[in-house]
PDB file of C-alpha atoms in Angstrom:
ATOM      1  CA  MET A   1      -6.275 -17.744  -6.328  1.00  0.00           C
ATOM      2  CA  GLN A   2      -2.549 -17.553  -5.625  1.00  0.00           C
ATOM      3  CA  LEU A   3      -2.498 -15.527  -2.399  1.00  0.00           C
ATOM      4  CA  VAL A   4      -4.326 -17.016   0.579  1.00  0.00           C
ATOM      5  CA  GLN A   5      -4.899 -15.612   4.056  1.00  0.00           C
ATOM      6  CA  ARG A   6      -3.083 -18.122   6.276  1.00  0.00           C
ATOM      7  CA  SER A   7      -3.817 -16.173   9.461  1.00  0.00           C
ATOM      8  CA  LYS A   8      -4.441 -12.542  10.306  1.00  0.00           C
ATOM      9  CA  ARG A   9      -0.679 -11.882  10.174  1.00  0.00           C
ATOM     10  CA  VAL A  10       0.516 -14.387   7.575  1.00  0.00           C
ATOM     11  CA  VAL A  11      -0.173 -14.635   3.834  1.00  0.00           C
ATOM     12  CA  GLU A  12       0.748 -17.718   1.843  1.00  0.00           C
ATOM     13  CA  ALA A  13       1.546 -17.687  -1.859  1.00  0.00           C
ATOM     14  CA  ARG A  14       0.798 -20.962  -3.660  1.00  0.00           C
ATOM     15  CA  LEU A  15       3.179 -21.296  -6.598  1.00  0.00           C
ATOM     16  CA  ASN A  16       2.599 -23.610  -9.542  1.00  0.00           C
ATOM     17  CA  ASN A  17       5.355 -22.687 -11.980  1.00  0.00           C
ATOM     18  CA  THR A  18       4.421 -19.098 -11.165  1.00  0.00           C
ATOM     19  CA  SER A  19       5.939 -16.195  -9.264  1.00  0.00           C
ATOM     20  CA  VAL A  20       5.058 -13.429  -6.822  1.00  0.00           C
ATOM     21  CA  ARG A  21       6.809 -10.250  -5.733  1.00  0.00           C
ATOM     22  CA  ALA A  22       7.143  -9.243  -2.095  1.00  0.00           C
ATOM     23  CA  ILE A  23       8.982  -6.620  -0.093  1.00  0.00           C
ATOM     24  CA  SER A  24      12.461  -7.754   0.799  1.00  0.00           C
ATOM     25  CA  GLY A  25      12.678  -9.460   4.169  1.00  0.00           C
ATOM     26  CA  SER A  26       9.002 -10.477   4.361  1.00  0.00           C
ATOM     27  CA  MET A  27       9.500 -14.191   3.593  1.00  0.00           C
ATOM     28  CA  VAL A  28       9.289 -16.147   6.856  1.00  0.00           C
ATOM     29  CA  ALA A  29       9.164 -19.750   5.533  1.00  0.00           C
ATOM     30  CA  TYR A  30       8.718 -21.778   2.363  1.00  0.00           C
ATOM     31  CA  GLU A  31       8.275 -25.359   1.218  1.00  0.00           C
ATOM     32  CA  GLY A  32       8.872 -26.927  -2.171  1.00  0.00           C
ATOM     33  CA  GLN A  33      11.148 -25.935  -5.029  1.00  0.00           C
ATOM     34  CA  VAL A  34      11.227 -22.150  -4.793  1.00  0.00           C
ATOM     35  CA  ALA A  35      13.909 -19.744  -6.008  1.00  0.00           C
ATOM     36  CA  PHE A  36      14.382 -16.139  -4.886  1.00  0.00           C
ATOM     37  CA  LYS A  37      15.952 -13.142  -6.595  1.00  0.00           C
ATOM     38  CA  SER A  38      15.931  -9.369  -6.350  1.00  0.00           C
ATOM     39  CA  ALA A  39      13.060  -7.735  -8.242  1.00  0.00           C
ATOM     40  CA  GLY A  40      14.182  -4.110  -8.073  1.00  0.00           C
ATOM     41  CA  PHE A  41      12.183  -1.198  -6.761  1.00  0.00           C
ATOM     42  CA  GLY A  42       8.503  -0.342  -6.770  1.00  0.00           C
ATOM     43  CA  GLY A  43       8.617   2.927  -8.667  1.00  0.00           C
ATOM     44  CA  GLY A  44       8.299   1.383 -12.108  1.00  0.00           C
ATOM     45  CA  ASP A  45      11.086   0.020 -14.289  1.00  0.00           C
ATOM     46  CA  GLY A  46      14.584   1.092 -15.213  1.00  0.00           C
ATOM     47  CA  VAL A  47      16.499   4.263 -14.509  1.00  0.00           C
ATOM     48  CA  LEU A  48      13.367   6.388 -14.078  1.00  0.00           C
ATOM     49  CA  ALA A  49      12.295   4.185 -11.175  1.00  0.00           C
ATOM     50  CA  GLY A  50      15.624   4.747  -9.451  1.00  0.00           C
ATOM     51  CA  LEU A  51      15.353   8.512  -9.888  1.00  0.00           C
ATOM     52  CA  LYS A  52      11.824   8.506  -8.478  1.00  0.00           C
ATOM     53  CA  GLN A  53      12.934   6.430  -5.536  1.00  0.00           C
ATOM     54  CA  ARG A  54      15.719   8.843  -4.640  1.00  0.00           C
ATOM     55  CA  ALA A  55      13.527  11.906  -5.136  1.00  0.00           C
ATOM     56  CA  THR A  56      10.571  10.664  -3.127  1.00  0.00           C
ATOM     57  CA  GLY A  57      12.012   8.307  -0.548  1.00  0.00           C
ATOM     58  CA  GLU A  58       9.690   5.569  -1.782  1.00  0.00           C
ATOM     59  CA  ALA A  59      12.209   2.824  -1.042  1.00  0.00           C
ATOM     60  CA  LEU A  60      10.264  -0.226  -2.188  1.00  0.00           C
ATOM     61  CA  SER A  61      12.785  -3.026  -2.499  1.00  0.00           C
ATOM     62  CA  PHE A  62      11.149  -6.164  -3.935  1.00  0.00           C
ATOM     63  CA  MET A  63      12.175  -9.782  -4.197  1.00  0.00           C
ATOM     64  CA  GLU A  64      10.639 -12.372  -6.512  1.00  0.00           C
ATOM     65  CA  ALA A  65       9.754 -15.919  -5.450  1.00  0.00           C
ATOM     66  CA  SER A  66       9.180 -18.404  -8.276  1.00  0.00           C
ATOM     67  CA  GLY A  67       8.765 -22.142  -8.747  1.00  0.00           C
ATOM     68  CA  ASN A  68       6.532 -24.792  -7.187  1.00  0.00           C
ATOM     69  CA  GLY A  69       5.556 -24.717  -3.539  1.00  0.00           C
ATOM     70  CA  ILE A  70       4.174 -22.477  -0.823  1.00  0.00           C
ATOM     71  CA  VAL A  71       5.845 -19.320   0.484  1.00  0.00           C
ATOM     72  CA  TYR A  72       4.758 -17.684   3.744  1.00  0.00           C
ATOM     73  CA  PHE A  73       4.992 -13.919   4.182  1.00  0.00           C
ATOM     74  CA  ALA A  74       4.705 -11.709   7.273  1.00  0.00           C
ATOM     75  CA  HIS A  75       6.195  -8.385   8.343  1.00  0.00           C
ATOM     76  CA  ASN A  76       6.750  -6.969  11.833  1.00  0.00           C
ATOM     77  CA  ALA A  77       3.699  -8.826  13.224  1.00  0.00           C
ATOM     78  CA  ALA A  78       1.384  -6.477  11.285  1.00  0.00           C
ATOM     79  CA  GLU A  79      -2.065  -7.673  10.249  1.00  0.00           C
ATOM     80  CA  THR A  80      -2.541  -8.515   6.581  1.00  0.00           C
ATOM     81  CA  THR A  81      -5.364  -8.048   4.082  1.00  0.00           C
ATOM     82  CA  ILE A  82      -5.579  -9.446   0.539  1.00  0.00           C
ATOM     83  CA  ILE A  83      -7.255  -7.203  -2.055  1.00  0.00           C
ATOM     84  CA  GLU A  84      -8.252  -8.264  -5.567  1.00  0.00           C
ATOM     85  CA  LEU A  85      -7.695  -5.776  -8.385  1.00  0.00           C
ATOM     86  CA  ASP A  86      -9.555  -6.203 -11.672  1.00  0.00           C
ATOM     87  CA  ASN A  87      -7.916  -3.753 -14.073  1.00  0.00           C
ATOM     88  CA  GLU A  88      -8.114  -1.101 -11.365  1.00  0.00           C
ATOM     89  CA  THR A  89      -5.689   1.338  -9.797  1.00  0.00           C
ATOM     90  CA  LEU A  90      -4.996   1.362  -6.081  1.00  0.00           C
ATOM     91  CA  GLN A  91      -3.312   4.323  -4.413  1.00  0.00           C
ATOM     92  CA  VAL A  92      -1.351   2.942  -1.484  1.00  0.00           C
ATOM     93  CA  GLU A  93       1.079   4.052   1.194  1.00  0.00           C
ATOM     94  CA  SER A  94       4.309   2.311   0.192  1.00  0.00           C
ATOM     95  CA  GLN A  95       5.100   1.140   3.732  1.00  0.00           C
ATOM     96  CA  GLN A  96       1.899  -0.915   3.752  1.00  0.00           C
ATOM     97  CA  LEU A  97       2.717  -3.041   0.661  1.00  0.00           C
ATOM     98  CA  MET A  98       3.796  -6.640   1.246  1.00  0.00           C
ATOM     99  CA  VAL A  99       3.026  -9.051  -1.654  1.00  0.00           C
ATOM    100  CA  LEU A 100       1.953  -8.594  -5.296  1.00  0.00           C
ATOM    101  CA  ASN A 101       0.930 -11.223  -7.817  1.00  0.00           C
ATOM    102  CA  GLY A 102      -0.603 -11.279 -11.264  1.00  0.00           C
ATOM    103  CA  ASN A 103      -0.114  -8.607 -13.899  1.00  0.00           C
ATOM    104  CA  LEU A 104       0.312  -5.710 -11.515  1.00  0.00           C
ATOM    105  CA  GLN A 105       2.513  -2.678 -12.116  1.00  0.00           C
ATOM    106  CA  THR A 106       3.734  -0.228  -9.490  1.00  0.00           C
ATOM    107  CA  ASN A 107       4.555   3.416 -10.023  1.00  0.00           C
ATOM    108  CA  VAL A 108       5.152   6.606  -8.057  1.00  0.00           C
ATOM    109  CA  THR A 109       3.060   9.661  -8.929  1.00  0.00           C
ATOM    110  CA  PHE A 110       3.101  13.247  -7.710  1.00  0.00           C
ATOM    111  CA  ALA A 111       0.255  13.860  -5.257  1.00  0.00           C
ATOM    112  CA  GLY A 112       0.647  17.601  -4.783  1.00  0.00           C
ATOM    113  CA  LEU A 113       2.228  20.055  -2.404  1.00  0.00           C
ATOM    114  CA  ARG A 114       1.974  19.810   1.351  1.00  0.00           C
ATOM    115  CA  GLY A 115       0.792  23.375   1.785  1.00  0.00           C
ATOM    116  CA  ALA A 116       1.780  26.369  -0.289  1.00  0.00           C
ATOM    117  CA  SER A 117       4.031  27.766   2.435  1.00  0.00           C
ATOM    118  CA  SER A 118       6.206  24.662   2.736  1.00  0.00           C
ATOM    119  CA  GLY A 119       6.351  23.802  -0.958  1.00  0.00           C
ATOM    120  CA  GLN A 120       7.180  20.216  -0.013  1.00  0.00           C
ATOM    121  CA  GLY A 121       6.196  17.677  -2.654  1.00  0.00           C
ATOM    122  CA  LEU A 122       4.259  14.588  -1.679  1.00  0.00           C
ATOM    123  CA  PHE A 123       4.097  11.408  -3.725  1.00  0.00           C
ATOM    124  CA  THR A 124       1.941   8.305  -3.729  1.00  0.00           C
ATOM    125  CA  THR A 125       2.549   4.751  -4.890  1.00  0.00           C
ATOM    126  CA  THR A 126       0.029   3.294  -7.335  1.00  0.00           C
ATOM    127  CA  VAL A 127      -0.617  -0.360  -8.113  1.00  0.00           C
ATOM    128  CA  SER A 128      -2.586  -1.060 -11.285  1.00  0.00           C
ATOM    129  CA  GLY A 129      -3.712  -4.002 -13.379  1.00  0.00           C
ATOM    130  CA  HIS A 130      -5.210  -7.412 -12.644  1.00  0.00           C
ATOM    131  CA  GLY A 131      -4.107  -9.504  -9.659  1.00  0.00           C
ATOM    132  CA  GLN A 132      -3.876  -9.668  -5.893  1.00  0.00           C
ATOM    133  CA  ILE A 133      -2.108  -7.433  -3.405  1.00  0.00           C
ATOM    134  CA  ALA A 134      -1.441  -8.158   0.265  1.00  0.00           C
ATOM    135  CA  LEU A 135      -1.385  -5.061   2.455  1.00  0.00           C
ATOM    136  CA  LEU A 136      -0.163  -4.485   5.996  1.00  0.00           C
ATOM    137  CA  SER A 137      -1.968  -2.663   8.791  1.00  0.00           C
ATOM    138  CA  ASN A 138      -0.801  -1.819  12.287  1.00  0.00           C
ATOM    139  CA  GLY A 139      -2.970  -1.866  15.389  1.00  0.00           C
ATOM    140  CA  GLY A 140      -5.626  -4.140  13.890  1.00  0.00           C
ATOM    141  CA  PRO A 141      -7.339  -4.990  10.596  1.00  0.00           C
ATOM    142  CA  LEU A 142      -7.961  -2.431   7.877  1.00  0.00           C
ATOM    143  CA  ILE A 143     -10.987  -0.166   8.289  1.00  0.00           C
ATOM    144  CA  HIS A 144     -12.775   0.455   4.970  1.00  0.00           C
ATOM    145  CA  LEU A 145     -14.573   3.817   4.706  1.00  0.00           C
ATOM    146  CA  GLU A 146     -17.001   4.670   1.905  1.00  0.00           C
ATOM    147  CA  VAL A 147     -16.618   7.992   0.121  1.00  0.00           C
ATOM    148  CA  SER A 148     -19.502   9.554  -1.834  1.00  0.00           C
ATOM    149  CA  PRO A 149     -19.931  12.923  -3.574  1.00  0.00           C
ATOM    150  CA  GLN A 150     -22.183  14.011  -0.695  1.00  0.00           C
ATOM    151  CA  TYR A 151     -19.768  12.871   1.990  1.00  0.00           C
ATOM    152  CA  PRO A 152     -16.077  13.599   1.333  1.00  0.00           C
ATOM    153  CA  LEU A 153     -13.611  12.021   3.754  1.00  0.00           C
ATOM    154  CA  VAL A 154     -10.710  13.575   5.646  1.00  0.00           C
ATOM    155  CA  VAL A 155      -8.109  11.217   7.138  1.00  0.00           C
ATOM    156  CA  ASP A 156      -4.888  11.444   9.115  1.00  0.00           C
ATOM    157  CA  PRO A 157      -2.018  10.803   6.649  1.00  0.00           C
ATOM    158  CA  ASP A 158      -0.337   8.554   9.237  1.00  0.00           C
ATOM    159  CA  ALA A 159      -3.419   6.303   9.330  1.00  0.00           C
ATOM    160  CA  PHE A 160      -3.984   6.194   5.550  1.00  0.00           C
ATOM    161  CA  VAL A 161      -3.282   2.848   3.851  1.00  0.00           C
ATOM    162  CA  CYS A 162      -4.968   2.812   0.421  1.00  0.00           C
ATOM    163  CA  ALA A 163      -7.744   4.229  -1.770  1.00  0.00           C
ATOM    164  CA  ARG A 164      -9.606   2.881  -4.798  1.00  0.00           C
ATOM    165  CA  GLY A 165     -12.393   4.132  -7.019  1.00  0.00           C
ATOM    166  CA  GLN A 166     -13.164   7.425  -8.713  1.00  0.00           C
ATOM    167  CA  LEU A 167     -11.475   9.569  -6.102  1.00  0.00           C
ATOM    168  CA  SER A 168      -9.492  12.797  -6.093  1.00  0.00           C
ATOM    169  CA  GLN A 169      -7.070  13.701  -3.312  1.00  0.00           C
ATOM    170  CA  SER A 170      -6.331  17.121  -1.871  1.00  0.00           C
ATOM    171  CA  PHE A 171      -4.712  18.502   1.257  1.00  0.00           C
ATOM    172  CA  VAL A 172      -6.360  20.218   4.202  1.00  0.00           C
ATOM    173  CA  THR A 173      -3.790  22.407   5.929  1.00  0.00           C
ATOM    174  CA  ASP A 174      -5.975  24.374   8.370  1.00  0.00           C
ATOM    175  CA  VAL A 175      -6.086  21.445  10.777  1.00  0.00           C
ATOM    176  CA  SER A 176      -6.761  22.321  14.412  1.00  0.00           C
ATOM    177  CA  TRP A 177      -7.216  18.859  15.926  1.00  0.00           C
ATOM    178  CA  ARG A 178      -3.506  18.030  15.824  1.00  0.00           C
ATOM    179  CA  SER A 179      -2.686  21.099  17.908  1.00  0.00           C
ATOM    180  CA  ALA A 180      -5.484  20.209  20.304  1.00  0.00           C
ATOM    181  CA  LEU A 181      -3.955  16.760  20.768  1.00  0.00           C
ATOM    182  CA  GLY A 182      -0.415  18.029  21.131  1.00  0.00           C
ATOM    183  CA  GLN A 183       0.595  16.905  17.623  1.00  0.00           C
ATOM    184  CA  GLY A 184       1.205  20.358  16.244  1.00  0.00           C
ATOM    185  CA  GLY A 185       4.856  19.954  15.303  1.00  0.00           C
ATOM    186  CA  GLY A 186       5.472  21.407  11.847  1.00  0.00           C
ATOM    187  CA  GLU A 187       2.740  22.304   9.387  1.00  0.00           C
ATOM    188  CA  ALA A 188      -0.318  20.183  10.174  1.00  0.00           C
ATOM    189  CA  PHE A 189      -2.236  18.728   7.250  1.00  0.00           C
ATOM    190  CA  SER A 190      -4.716  15.976   6.469  1.00  0.00           C
ATOM    191  CA  LEU A 191      -5.744  14.132   3.307  1.00  0.00           C
ATOM    192  CA  ARG A 192      -9.158  14.883   1.822  1.00  0.00           C
ATOM    193  CA  TRP A 193     -10.845  12.461  -0.576  1.00  0.00           C
ATOM    194  CA  ASP A 194     -13.706  13.492  -2.887  1.00  0.00           C
ATOM    195  CA  GLY A 195     -15.732  11.422  -5.352  1.00  0.00           C
ATOM    196  CA  SER A 196     -16.907   7.821  -5.139  1.00  0.00           C
ATOM    197  CA  GLY A 197     -14.825   4.983  -3.758  1.00  0.00           C
ATOM    198  CA  VAL A 198     -13.321   3.391  -0.676  1.00  0.00           C
ATOM    199  CA  VAL A 199     -10.485   4.625   1.520  1.00  0.00           C
ATOM    200  CA  SER A 200      -8.847   2.131   3.895  1.00  0.00           C
ATOM    201  CA  ILE A 201      -7.110   3.209   7.084  1.00  0.00           C
ATOM    202  CA  GLN A 202      -5.291   1.454   9.911  1.00  0.00           C
ATOM    203  CA  PRO A 203      -6.182   1.939  13.604  1.00  0.00           C
ATOM    204  CA  ALA A 204      -2.624   2.989  14.506  1.00  0.00           C
ATOM    205  CA  GLU A 205      -0.451   5.835  13.288  1.00  0.00           C
ATOM    206  CA  ARG A 206       2.926   5.327  11.636  1.00  0.00           C
TER     207      ARG A 206
END
């Protein structure tokens, strides 16, 4: 296991002639013989990744740490959670990504339109393959919610962190609770998840 939970806000990466990728600026300390370099963006590889980044605003700037030693990662005092992926795909809010290791690929996919009247496209970042991913959550640790065919789940998009399993996402635009809470600016919508899987949220809105 390369990523280890050092504390609730710090993840350590143990390198043994290996490497990890992390969002730029998240390294807070390191020991040993470790080298750092830019690792591009999180929308995939090459020119297509750059086009996706500009089109979607998914500005995932990564750095790579490689060598022998221990690297410590943290970001804005947010809490951290390490998730193991075994040839799975994780849909994740890009702002919540911190560290990736193993044979994991990132991409940006089209998630649909935010309401027919606005026509605004929404996109999601996916992480797929085999390895570990360290995620960030604000306001406390991640809350994992089960989704089943009998019980679909609707979540606030500002609280959503990630989803895994056999899930499909859609948008609920006839949301009244935002107006009731004084959050009715613009076209209100929520994310609906159907199928079987787990959706993780944070206890604070972005």
